[in-house]
Every structure is written in C-alpha cells, then in structure tokens.
PDB file of C-alpha atoms in Angstrom:
ATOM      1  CA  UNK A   1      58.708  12.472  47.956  1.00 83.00           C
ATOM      2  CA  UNK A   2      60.559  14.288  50.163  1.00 87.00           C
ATOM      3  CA  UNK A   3      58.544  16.164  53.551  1.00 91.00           C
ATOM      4  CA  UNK A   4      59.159  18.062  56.493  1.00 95.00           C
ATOM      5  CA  UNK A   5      56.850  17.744  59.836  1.00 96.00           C
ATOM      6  CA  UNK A   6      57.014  20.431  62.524  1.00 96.00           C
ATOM      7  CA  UNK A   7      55.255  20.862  65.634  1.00 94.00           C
ATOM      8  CA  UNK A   8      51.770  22.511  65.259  1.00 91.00           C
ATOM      9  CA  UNK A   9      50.999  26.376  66.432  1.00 87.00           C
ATOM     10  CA  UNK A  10      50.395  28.355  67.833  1.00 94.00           C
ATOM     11  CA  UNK A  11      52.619  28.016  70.233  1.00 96.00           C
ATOM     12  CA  UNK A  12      52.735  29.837  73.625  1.00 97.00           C
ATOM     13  CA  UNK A  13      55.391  30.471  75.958  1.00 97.00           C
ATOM     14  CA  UNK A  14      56.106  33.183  78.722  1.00 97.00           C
ATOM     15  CA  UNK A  15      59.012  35.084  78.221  1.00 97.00           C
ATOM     16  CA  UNK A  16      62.576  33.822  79.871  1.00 97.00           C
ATOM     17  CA  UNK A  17      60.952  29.819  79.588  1.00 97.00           C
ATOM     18  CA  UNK A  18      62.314  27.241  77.376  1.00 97.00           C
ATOM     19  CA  UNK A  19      61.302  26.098  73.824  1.00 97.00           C
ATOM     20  CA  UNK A  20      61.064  23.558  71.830  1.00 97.00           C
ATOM     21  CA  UNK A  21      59.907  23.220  67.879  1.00 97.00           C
ATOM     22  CA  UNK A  22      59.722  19.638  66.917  1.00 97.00           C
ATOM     23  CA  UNK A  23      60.954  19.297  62.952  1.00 98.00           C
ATOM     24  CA  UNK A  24      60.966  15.069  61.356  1.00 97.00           C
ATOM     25  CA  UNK A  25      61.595  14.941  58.145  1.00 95.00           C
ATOM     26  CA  UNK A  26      61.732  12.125  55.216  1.00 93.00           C
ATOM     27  CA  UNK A  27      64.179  12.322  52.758  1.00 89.00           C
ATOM     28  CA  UNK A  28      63.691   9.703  49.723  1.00 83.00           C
ATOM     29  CA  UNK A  29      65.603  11.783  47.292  1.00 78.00           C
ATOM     30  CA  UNK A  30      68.958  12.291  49.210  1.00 78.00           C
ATOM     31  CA  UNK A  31      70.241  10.904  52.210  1.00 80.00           C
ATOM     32  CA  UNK A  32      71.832  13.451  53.774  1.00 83.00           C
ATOM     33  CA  UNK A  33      69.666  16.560  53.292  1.00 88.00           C
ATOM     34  CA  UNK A  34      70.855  20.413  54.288  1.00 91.00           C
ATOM     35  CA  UNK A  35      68.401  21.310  56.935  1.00 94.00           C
ATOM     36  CA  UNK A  36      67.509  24.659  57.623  1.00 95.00           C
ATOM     37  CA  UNK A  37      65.371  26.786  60.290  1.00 97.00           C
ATOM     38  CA  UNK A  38      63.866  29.844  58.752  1.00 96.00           C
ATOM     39  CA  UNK A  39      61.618  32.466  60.617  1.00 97.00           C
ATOM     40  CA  UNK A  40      59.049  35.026  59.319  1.00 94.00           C
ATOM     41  CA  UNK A  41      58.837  38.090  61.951  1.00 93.00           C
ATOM     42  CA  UNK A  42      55.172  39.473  61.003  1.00 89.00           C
ATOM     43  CA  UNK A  43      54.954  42.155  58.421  1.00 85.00           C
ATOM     44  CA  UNK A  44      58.759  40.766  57.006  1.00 88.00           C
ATOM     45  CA  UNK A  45      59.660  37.954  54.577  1.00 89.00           C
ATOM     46  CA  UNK A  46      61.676  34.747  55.788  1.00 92.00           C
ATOM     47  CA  UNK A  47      64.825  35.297  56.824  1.00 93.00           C
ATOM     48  CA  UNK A  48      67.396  32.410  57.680  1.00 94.00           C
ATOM     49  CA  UNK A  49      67.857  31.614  61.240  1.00 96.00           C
ATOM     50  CA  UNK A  50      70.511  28.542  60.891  1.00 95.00           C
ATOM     51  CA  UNK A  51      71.355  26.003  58.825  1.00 94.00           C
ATOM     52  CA  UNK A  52      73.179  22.284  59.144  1.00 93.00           C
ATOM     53  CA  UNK A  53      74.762  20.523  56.230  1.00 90.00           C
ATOM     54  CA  UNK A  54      76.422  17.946  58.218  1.00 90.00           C
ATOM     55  CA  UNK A  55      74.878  14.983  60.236  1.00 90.00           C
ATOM     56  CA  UNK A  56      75.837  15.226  64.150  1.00 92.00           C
ATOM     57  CA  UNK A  57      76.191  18.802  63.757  1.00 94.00           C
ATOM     58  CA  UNK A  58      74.782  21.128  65.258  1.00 96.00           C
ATOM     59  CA  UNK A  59      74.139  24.828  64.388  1.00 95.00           C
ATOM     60  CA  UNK A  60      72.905  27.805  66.439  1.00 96.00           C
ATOM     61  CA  UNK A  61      72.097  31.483  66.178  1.00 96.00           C
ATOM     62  CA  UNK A  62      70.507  34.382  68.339  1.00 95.00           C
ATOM     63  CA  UNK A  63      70.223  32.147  70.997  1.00 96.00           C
ATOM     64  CA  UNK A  64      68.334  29.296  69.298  1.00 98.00           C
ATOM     65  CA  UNK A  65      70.330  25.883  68.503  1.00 97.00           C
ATOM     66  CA  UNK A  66      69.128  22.689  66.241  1.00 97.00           C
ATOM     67  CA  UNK A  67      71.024  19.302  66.331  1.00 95.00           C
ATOM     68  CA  UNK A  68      71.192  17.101  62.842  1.00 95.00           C
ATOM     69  CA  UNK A  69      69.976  13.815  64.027  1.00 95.00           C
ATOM     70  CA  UNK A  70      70.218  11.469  61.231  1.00 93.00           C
ATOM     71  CA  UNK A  71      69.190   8.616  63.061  1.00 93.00           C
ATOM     72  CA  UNK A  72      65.653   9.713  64.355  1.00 95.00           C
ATOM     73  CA  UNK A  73      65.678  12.000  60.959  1.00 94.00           C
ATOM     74  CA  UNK A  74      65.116  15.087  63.555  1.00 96.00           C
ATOM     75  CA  UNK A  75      65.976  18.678  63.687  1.00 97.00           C
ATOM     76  CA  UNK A  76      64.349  20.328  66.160  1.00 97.00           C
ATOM     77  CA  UNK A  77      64.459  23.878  67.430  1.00 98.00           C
ATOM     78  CA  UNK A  78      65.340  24.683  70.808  1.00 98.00           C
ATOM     79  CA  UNK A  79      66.069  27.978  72.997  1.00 98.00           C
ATOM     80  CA  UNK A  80      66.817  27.952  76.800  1.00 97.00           C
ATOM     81  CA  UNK A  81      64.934  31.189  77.215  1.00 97.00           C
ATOM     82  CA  UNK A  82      62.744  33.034  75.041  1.00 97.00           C
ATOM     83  CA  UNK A  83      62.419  37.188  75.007  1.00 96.00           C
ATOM     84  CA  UNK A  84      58.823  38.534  73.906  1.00 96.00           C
ATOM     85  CA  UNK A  85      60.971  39.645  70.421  1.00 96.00           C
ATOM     86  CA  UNK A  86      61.281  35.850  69.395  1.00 97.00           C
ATOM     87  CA  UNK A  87      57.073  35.805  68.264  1.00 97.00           C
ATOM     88  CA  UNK A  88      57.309  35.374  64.517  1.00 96.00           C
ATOM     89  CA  UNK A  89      56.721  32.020  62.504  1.00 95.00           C
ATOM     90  CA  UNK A  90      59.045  29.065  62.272  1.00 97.00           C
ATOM     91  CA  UNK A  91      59.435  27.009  59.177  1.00 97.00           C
ATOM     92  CA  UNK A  92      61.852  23.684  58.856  1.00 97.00           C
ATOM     93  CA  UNK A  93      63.439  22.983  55.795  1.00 94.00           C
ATOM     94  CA  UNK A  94      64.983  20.492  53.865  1.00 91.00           C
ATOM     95  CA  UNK A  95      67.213  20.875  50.785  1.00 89.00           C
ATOM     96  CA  UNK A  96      66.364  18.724  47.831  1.00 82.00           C
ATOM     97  CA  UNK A  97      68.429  16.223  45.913  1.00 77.00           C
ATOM     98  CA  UNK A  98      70.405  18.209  43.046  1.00 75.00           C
ATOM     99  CA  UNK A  99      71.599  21.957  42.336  1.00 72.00           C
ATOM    100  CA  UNK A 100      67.768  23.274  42.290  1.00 79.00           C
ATOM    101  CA  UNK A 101      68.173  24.752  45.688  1.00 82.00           C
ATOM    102  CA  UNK A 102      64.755  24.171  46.200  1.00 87.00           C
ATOM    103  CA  UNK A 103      63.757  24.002  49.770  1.00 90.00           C
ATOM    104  CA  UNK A 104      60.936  21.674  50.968  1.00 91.00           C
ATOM    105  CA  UNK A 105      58.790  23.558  53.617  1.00 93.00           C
ATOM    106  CA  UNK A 106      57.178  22.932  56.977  1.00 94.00           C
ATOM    107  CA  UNK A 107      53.752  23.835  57.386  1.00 94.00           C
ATOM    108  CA  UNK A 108      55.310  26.253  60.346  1.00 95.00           C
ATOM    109  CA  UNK A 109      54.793  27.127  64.165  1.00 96.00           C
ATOM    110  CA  UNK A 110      53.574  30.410  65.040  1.00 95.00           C
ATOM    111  CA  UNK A 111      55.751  31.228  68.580  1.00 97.00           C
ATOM    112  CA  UNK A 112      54.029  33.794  71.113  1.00 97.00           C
ATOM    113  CA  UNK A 113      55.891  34.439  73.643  1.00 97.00           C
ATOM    114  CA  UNK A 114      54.082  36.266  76.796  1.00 96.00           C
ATOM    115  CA  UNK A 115      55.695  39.305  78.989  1.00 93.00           C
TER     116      UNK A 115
ATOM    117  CA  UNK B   1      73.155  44.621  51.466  1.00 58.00           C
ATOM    118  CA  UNK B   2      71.881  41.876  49.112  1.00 56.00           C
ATOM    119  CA  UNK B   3      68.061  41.848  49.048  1.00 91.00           C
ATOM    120  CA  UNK B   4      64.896  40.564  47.346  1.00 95.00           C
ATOM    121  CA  UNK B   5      62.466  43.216  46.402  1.00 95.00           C
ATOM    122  CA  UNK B   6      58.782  42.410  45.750  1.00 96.00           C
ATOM    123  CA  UNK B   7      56.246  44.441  44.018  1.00 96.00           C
ATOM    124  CA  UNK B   8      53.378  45.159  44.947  1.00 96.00           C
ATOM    125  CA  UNK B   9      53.407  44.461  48.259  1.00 95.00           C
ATOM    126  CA  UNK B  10      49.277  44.380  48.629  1.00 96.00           C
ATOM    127  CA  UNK B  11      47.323  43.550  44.936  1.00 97.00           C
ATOM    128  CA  UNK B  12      43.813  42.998  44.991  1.00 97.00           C
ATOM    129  CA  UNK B  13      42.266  41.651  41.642  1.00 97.00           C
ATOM    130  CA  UNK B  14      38.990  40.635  39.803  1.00 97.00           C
ATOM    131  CA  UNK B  15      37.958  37.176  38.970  1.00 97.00           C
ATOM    132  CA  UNK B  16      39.556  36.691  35.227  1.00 97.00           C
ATOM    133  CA  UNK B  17      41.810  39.697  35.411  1.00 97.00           C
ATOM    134  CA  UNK B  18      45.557  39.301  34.984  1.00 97.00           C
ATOM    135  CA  UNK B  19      47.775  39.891  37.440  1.00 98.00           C
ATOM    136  CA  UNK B  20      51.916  40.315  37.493  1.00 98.00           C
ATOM    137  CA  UNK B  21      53.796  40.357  40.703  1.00 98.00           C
ATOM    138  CA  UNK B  22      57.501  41.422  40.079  1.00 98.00           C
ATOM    139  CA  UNK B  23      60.705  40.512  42.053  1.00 98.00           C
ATOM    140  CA  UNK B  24      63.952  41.675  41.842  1.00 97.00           C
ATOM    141  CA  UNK B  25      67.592  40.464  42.961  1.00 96.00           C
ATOM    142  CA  UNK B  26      70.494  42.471  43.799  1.00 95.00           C
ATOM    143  CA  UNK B  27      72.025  39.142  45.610  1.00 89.00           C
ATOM    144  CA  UNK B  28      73.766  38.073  41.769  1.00 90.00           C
ATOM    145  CA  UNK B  29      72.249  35.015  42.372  1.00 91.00           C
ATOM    146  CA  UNK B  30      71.906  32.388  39.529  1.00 92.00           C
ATOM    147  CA  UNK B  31      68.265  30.401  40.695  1.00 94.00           C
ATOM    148  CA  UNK B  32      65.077  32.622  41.846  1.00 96.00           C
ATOM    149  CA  UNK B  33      61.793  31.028  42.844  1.00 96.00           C
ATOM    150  CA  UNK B  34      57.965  32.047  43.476  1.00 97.00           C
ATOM    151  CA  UNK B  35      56.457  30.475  46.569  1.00 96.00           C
ATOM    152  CA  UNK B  36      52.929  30.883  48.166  1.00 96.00           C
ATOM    153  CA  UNK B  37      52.266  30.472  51.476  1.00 93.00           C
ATOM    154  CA  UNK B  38      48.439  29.223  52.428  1.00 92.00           C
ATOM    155  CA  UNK B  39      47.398  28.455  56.164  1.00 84.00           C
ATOM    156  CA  UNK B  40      47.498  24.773  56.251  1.00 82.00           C
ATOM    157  CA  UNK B  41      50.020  23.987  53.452  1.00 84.00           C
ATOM    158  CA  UNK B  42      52.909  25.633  54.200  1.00 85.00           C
ATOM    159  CA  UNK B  43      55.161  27.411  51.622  1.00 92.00           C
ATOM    160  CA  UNK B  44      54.623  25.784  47.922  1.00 93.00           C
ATOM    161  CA  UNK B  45      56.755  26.070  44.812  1.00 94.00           C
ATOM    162  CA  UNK B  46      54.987  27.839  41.915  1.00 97.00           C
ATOM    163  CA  UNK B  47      57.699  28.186  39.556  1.00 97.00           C
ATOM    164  CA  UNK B  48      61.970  28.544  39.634  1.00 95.00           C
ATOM    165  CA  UNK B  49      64.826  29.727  37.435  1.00 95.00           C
ATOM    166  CA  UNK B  50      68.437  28.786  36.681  1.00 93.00           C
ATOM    167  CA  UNK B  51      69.055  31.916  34.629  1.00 93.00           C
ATOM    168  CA  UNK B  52      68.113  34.655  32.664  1.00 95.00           C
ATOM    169  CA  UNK B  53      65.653  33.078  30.371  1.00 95.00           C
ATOM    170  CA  UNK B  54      65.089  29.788  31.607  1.00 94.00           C
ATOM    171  CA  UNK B  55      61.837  28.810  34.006  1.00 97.00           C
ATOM    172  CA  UNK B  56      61.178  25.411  34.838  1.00 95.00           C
ATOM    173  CA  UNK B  57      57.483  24.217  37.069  1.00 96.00           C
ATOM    174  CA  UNK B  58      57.567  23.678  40.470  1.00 94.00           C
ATOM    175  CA  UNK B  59      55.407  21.585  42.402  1.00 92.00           C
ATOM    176  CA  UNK B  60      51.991  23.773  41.814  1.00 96.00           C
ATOM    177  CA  UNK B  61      52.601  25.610  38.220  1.00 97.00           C
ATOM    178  CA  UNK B  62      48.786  25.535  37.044  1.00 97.00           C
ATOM    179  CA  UNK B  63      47.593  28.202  36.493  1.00 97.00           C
ATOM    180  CA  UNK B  64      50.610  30.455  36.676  1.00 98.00           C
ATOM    181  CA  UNK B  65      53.788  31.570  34.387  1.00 98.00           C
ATOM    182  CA  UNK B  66      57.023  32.656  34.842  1.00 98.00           C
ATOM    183  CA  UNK B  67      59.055  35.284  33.447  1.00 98.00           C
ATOM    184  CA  UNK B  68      63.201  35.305  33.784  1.00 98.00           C
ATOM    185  CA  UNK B  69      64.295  38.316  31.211  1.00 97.00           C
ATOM    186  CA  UNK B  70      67.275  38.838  32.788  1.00 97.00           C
ATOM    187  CA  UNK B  71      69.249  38.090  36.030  1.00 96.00           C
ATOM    188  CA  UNK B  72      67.580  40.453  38.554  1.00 97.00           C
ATOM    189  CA  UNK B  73      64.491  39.927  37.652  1.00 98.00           C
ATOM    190  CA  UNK B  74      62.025  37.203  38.043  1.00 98.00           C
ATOM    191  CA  UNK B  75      58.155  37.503  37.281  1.00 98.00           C
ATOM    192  CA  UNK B  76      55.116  35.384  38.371  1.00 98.00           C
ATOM    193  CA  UNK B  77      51.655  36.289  36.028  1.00 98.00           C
ATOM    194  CA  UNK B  78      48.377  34.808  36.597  1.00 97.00           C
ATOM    195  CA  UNK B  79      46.784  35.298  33.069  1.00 95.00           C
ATOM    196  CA  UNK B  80      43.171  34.732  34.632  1.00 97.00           C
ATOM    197  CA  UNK B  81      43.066  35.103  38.387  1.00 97.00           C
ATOM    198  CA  UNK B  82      40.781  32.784  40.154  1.00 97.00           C
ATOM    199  CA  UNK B  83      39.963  33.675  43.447  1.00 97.00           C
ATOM    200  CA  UNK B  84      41.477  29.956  44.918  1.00 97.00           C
ATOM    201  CA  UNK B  85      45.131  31.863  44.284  1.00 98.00           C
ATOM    202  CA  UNK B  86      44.393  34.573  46.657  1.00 97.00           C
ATOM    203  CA  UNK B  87      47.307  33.964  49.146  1.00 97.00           C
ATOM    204  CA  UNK B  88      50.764  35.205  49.940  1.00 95.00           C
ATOM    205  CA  UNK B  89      53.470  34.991  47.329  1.00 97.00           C
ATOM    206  CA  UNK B  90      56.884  34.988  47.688  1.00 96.00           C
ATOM    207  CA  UNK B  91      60.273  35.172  46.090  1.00 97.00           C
ATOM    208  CA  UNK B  92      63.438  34.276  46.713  1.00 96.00           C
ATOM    209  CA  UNK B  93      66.870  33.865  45.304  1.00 95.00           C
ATOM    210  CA  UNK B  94      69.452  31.177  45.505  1.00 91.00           C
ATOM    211  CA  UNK B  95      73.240  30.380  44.662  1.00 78.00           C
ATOM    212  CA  UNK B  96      73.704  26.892  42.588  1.00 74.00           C
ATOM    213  CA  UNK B  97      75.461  25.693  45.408  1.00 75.00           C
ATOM    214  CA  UNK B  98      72.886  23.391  47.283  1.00 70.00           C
ATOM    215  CA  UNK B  99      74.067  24.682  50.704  1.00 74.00           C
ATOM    216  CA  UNK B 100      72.893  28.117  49.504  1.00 79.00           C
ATOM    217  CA  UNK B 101      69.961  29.547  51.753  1.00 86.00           C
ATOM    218  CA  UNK B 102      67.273  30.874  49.756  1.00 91.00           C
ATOM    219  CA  UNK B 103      66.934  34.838  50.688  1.00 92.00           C
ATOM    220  CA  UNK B 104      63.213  35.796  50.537  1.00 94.00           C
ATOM    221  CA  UNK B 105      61.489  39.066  49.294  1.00 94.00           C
ATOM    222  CA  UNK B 106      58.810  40.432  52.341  1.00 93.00           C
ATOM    223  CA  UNK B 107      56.192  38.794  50.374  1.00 94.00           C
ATOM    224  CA  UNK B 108      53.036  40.166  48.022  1.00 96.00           C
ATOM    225  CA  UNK B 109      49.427  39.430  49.782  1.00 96.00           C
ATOM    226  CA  UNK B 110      46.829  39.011  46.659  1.00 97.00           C
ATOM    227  CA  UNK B 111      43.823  38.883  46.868  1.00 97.00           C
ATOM    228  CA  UNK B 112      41.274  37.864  43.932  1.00 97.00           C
ATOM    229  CA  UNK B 113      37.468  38.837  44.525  1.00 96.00           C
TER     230      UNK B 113
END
C-alpha cells in the first residue's frame, strides 16, 4: 500500500539556521499523488502548511518551501531560517487514489528550534 | 471561519465503559474522518464519511463505530474501552475533491484506566 517516510525527531535547530525535513513516499495506488505538509503547534490540531498537486512544482508558505520530486518520489521540507515560533510537529502526507480524501500520514518530526 | 470542533477535549474512562467523542463541521464539507495519533505510528484512520448517514472503515475500525446523523456532525464510540485505545483522536473534514486538505479539530486526549 501506499506510505509516507519522514525524517525522525526530534529535531533541533537554533533559531535563524536552516532546515531540512526529509519526506519519501511510495505510491502503488496512484501515480501522481497530492502531497501535503501539515504541522501540529502543541496544544492545537493540524493545520495545513502547503500542499503540491503537480509534479515539478513546488509550493511554499510562512517561509517554508517543498519541491514535488517525482523522480526520487521526495518532498521534503525546507526553511532558510527558522524563528523559535516554528517548534510544533511536522507530518507529510500523501493523498490516496480516489475521491476518499483520505490522507496517508508520516509518523512526524517534532522541530525545536533554540533562542 | 470554517472550523472543526471536538468534544471533549480531555476524557478519561474505565476499562469496559463506553465512550463517545463528538465532532462537528461548520466547513459544509461532504467527507469527515476520525484519526488517532500514537507515538510511533503516526496518524491512523479509524473510520470516514461521505455523507450524512453513510460510514465506511478505515484502516484500524476494530473496536470502534461511527456515527454520521447529519452533515455537521460526525461521532466516534468505543462501546467497551480497552485501555490499548488510550491515545489522541482526531477529526477532520474534507471536500470530495481529492485536492481538498483535510481541516482538523484540536484533537480529544483519552485516556482508558
């Protein structure tokens, strides 16, 4: 079936440094998934950061930006500097085959970011 | 705003009890789901709906059922609460279109003793 690896947490970073979230995934039921980012700020529920639908595309939000890399079946997280508000829980997700709308999950990186 | 509202937001329960965590949609969306979310595993699909009245199993439906009585409203009961579905639940709503993020409720933390 269908899966979703992400880089495992926690993961620390000071604030103003660079990230990266790894995010693979393996699609047997479509081939061109909708990929998502979703983050969970603590005490909150998940909340969409960005989304691609498109291979080669890339999308970006509140600073963070993920490229849809069909070929290495990639779409990993990145932000060119991090602010101490960015520590919450990142989750990768791919969109199932269908009209379900059901959303294969990442197991999730927990980001602390250091003043 | 559109928004998912959980309820309760904390629940603790007794071993064999029954236990109903409530969600509700003002987003008009057509599809709702129940998730939990264990340490190790991720987020997990209990249960999902197309519709008022239709619920269809997700990837982990034992020991749960779903309730869709109308469009707002979408209902996850554990008849007899075991203490291996302590966890965080969620819910979330969805348009038909597969593009459609999910929006999520804040979540319900249960806990079975």
């Amino acid at each position: 079936g269908d899966s979703v690896t992400q880089t495992e947490g926690p993961v620390t970073v000071s604030e103003s440094e660079s990230l990266i979230i790894n995010c693979t995934y393996s699609a047997t039921s479509i081939a061109y998934p909708n990929l998502f980012w979703y983050v969970r700020y603590p005490g909150e529920g998940l909340q969409l950061l960005l989304k691609v639908i498109t291979a080669g595309q890339k999308g970006s939000s509140r600073g963070f930006e993920a490229t849809y890399n069909k070929e290495t079946t990639s779409f990993h997280l990145q932000k060119a500097s991090v602010q101490e508000s960015d520590s919450a829980v990142y989750y990768c997700a791919l969109g199932e085959a269908g009209n379900t709308g059901k959303l294969i999950f990442g197991l999730g990186t927990t980001l602390q970011v250091q003043p | 705003e559109a928004a998912v509202t959980q309820s309760p937001r904390n629940k603790v329960a007794v071993t064999g009890g029954k236990v109903t965590l409530s969600c509700n949609q003002t987003n008009n969306h057509n599809n709702m789901y129940w998730y939990r979310q264990d340490t190790g595993h991720g987020l997990r699909l209990i249960h999902y709906s197309y519709g008022a009245g239709s619920t269809e199993k997700g990837d982990i439906p034992d020991g749960y059922k779903a309730s869709r009585p109308s469009q707002e409203n979408f209902s996850l009961i554990l008849e007899l609460a075991t203490p291996s579905q302590t966890s965080v639940y969620f819910c979330a709503s969805g348009g038909r279109d597969r593009a459609t993020p999910l929006y999520f409720g804040a979540g319900t933390r249960l806990s079975v003793l």
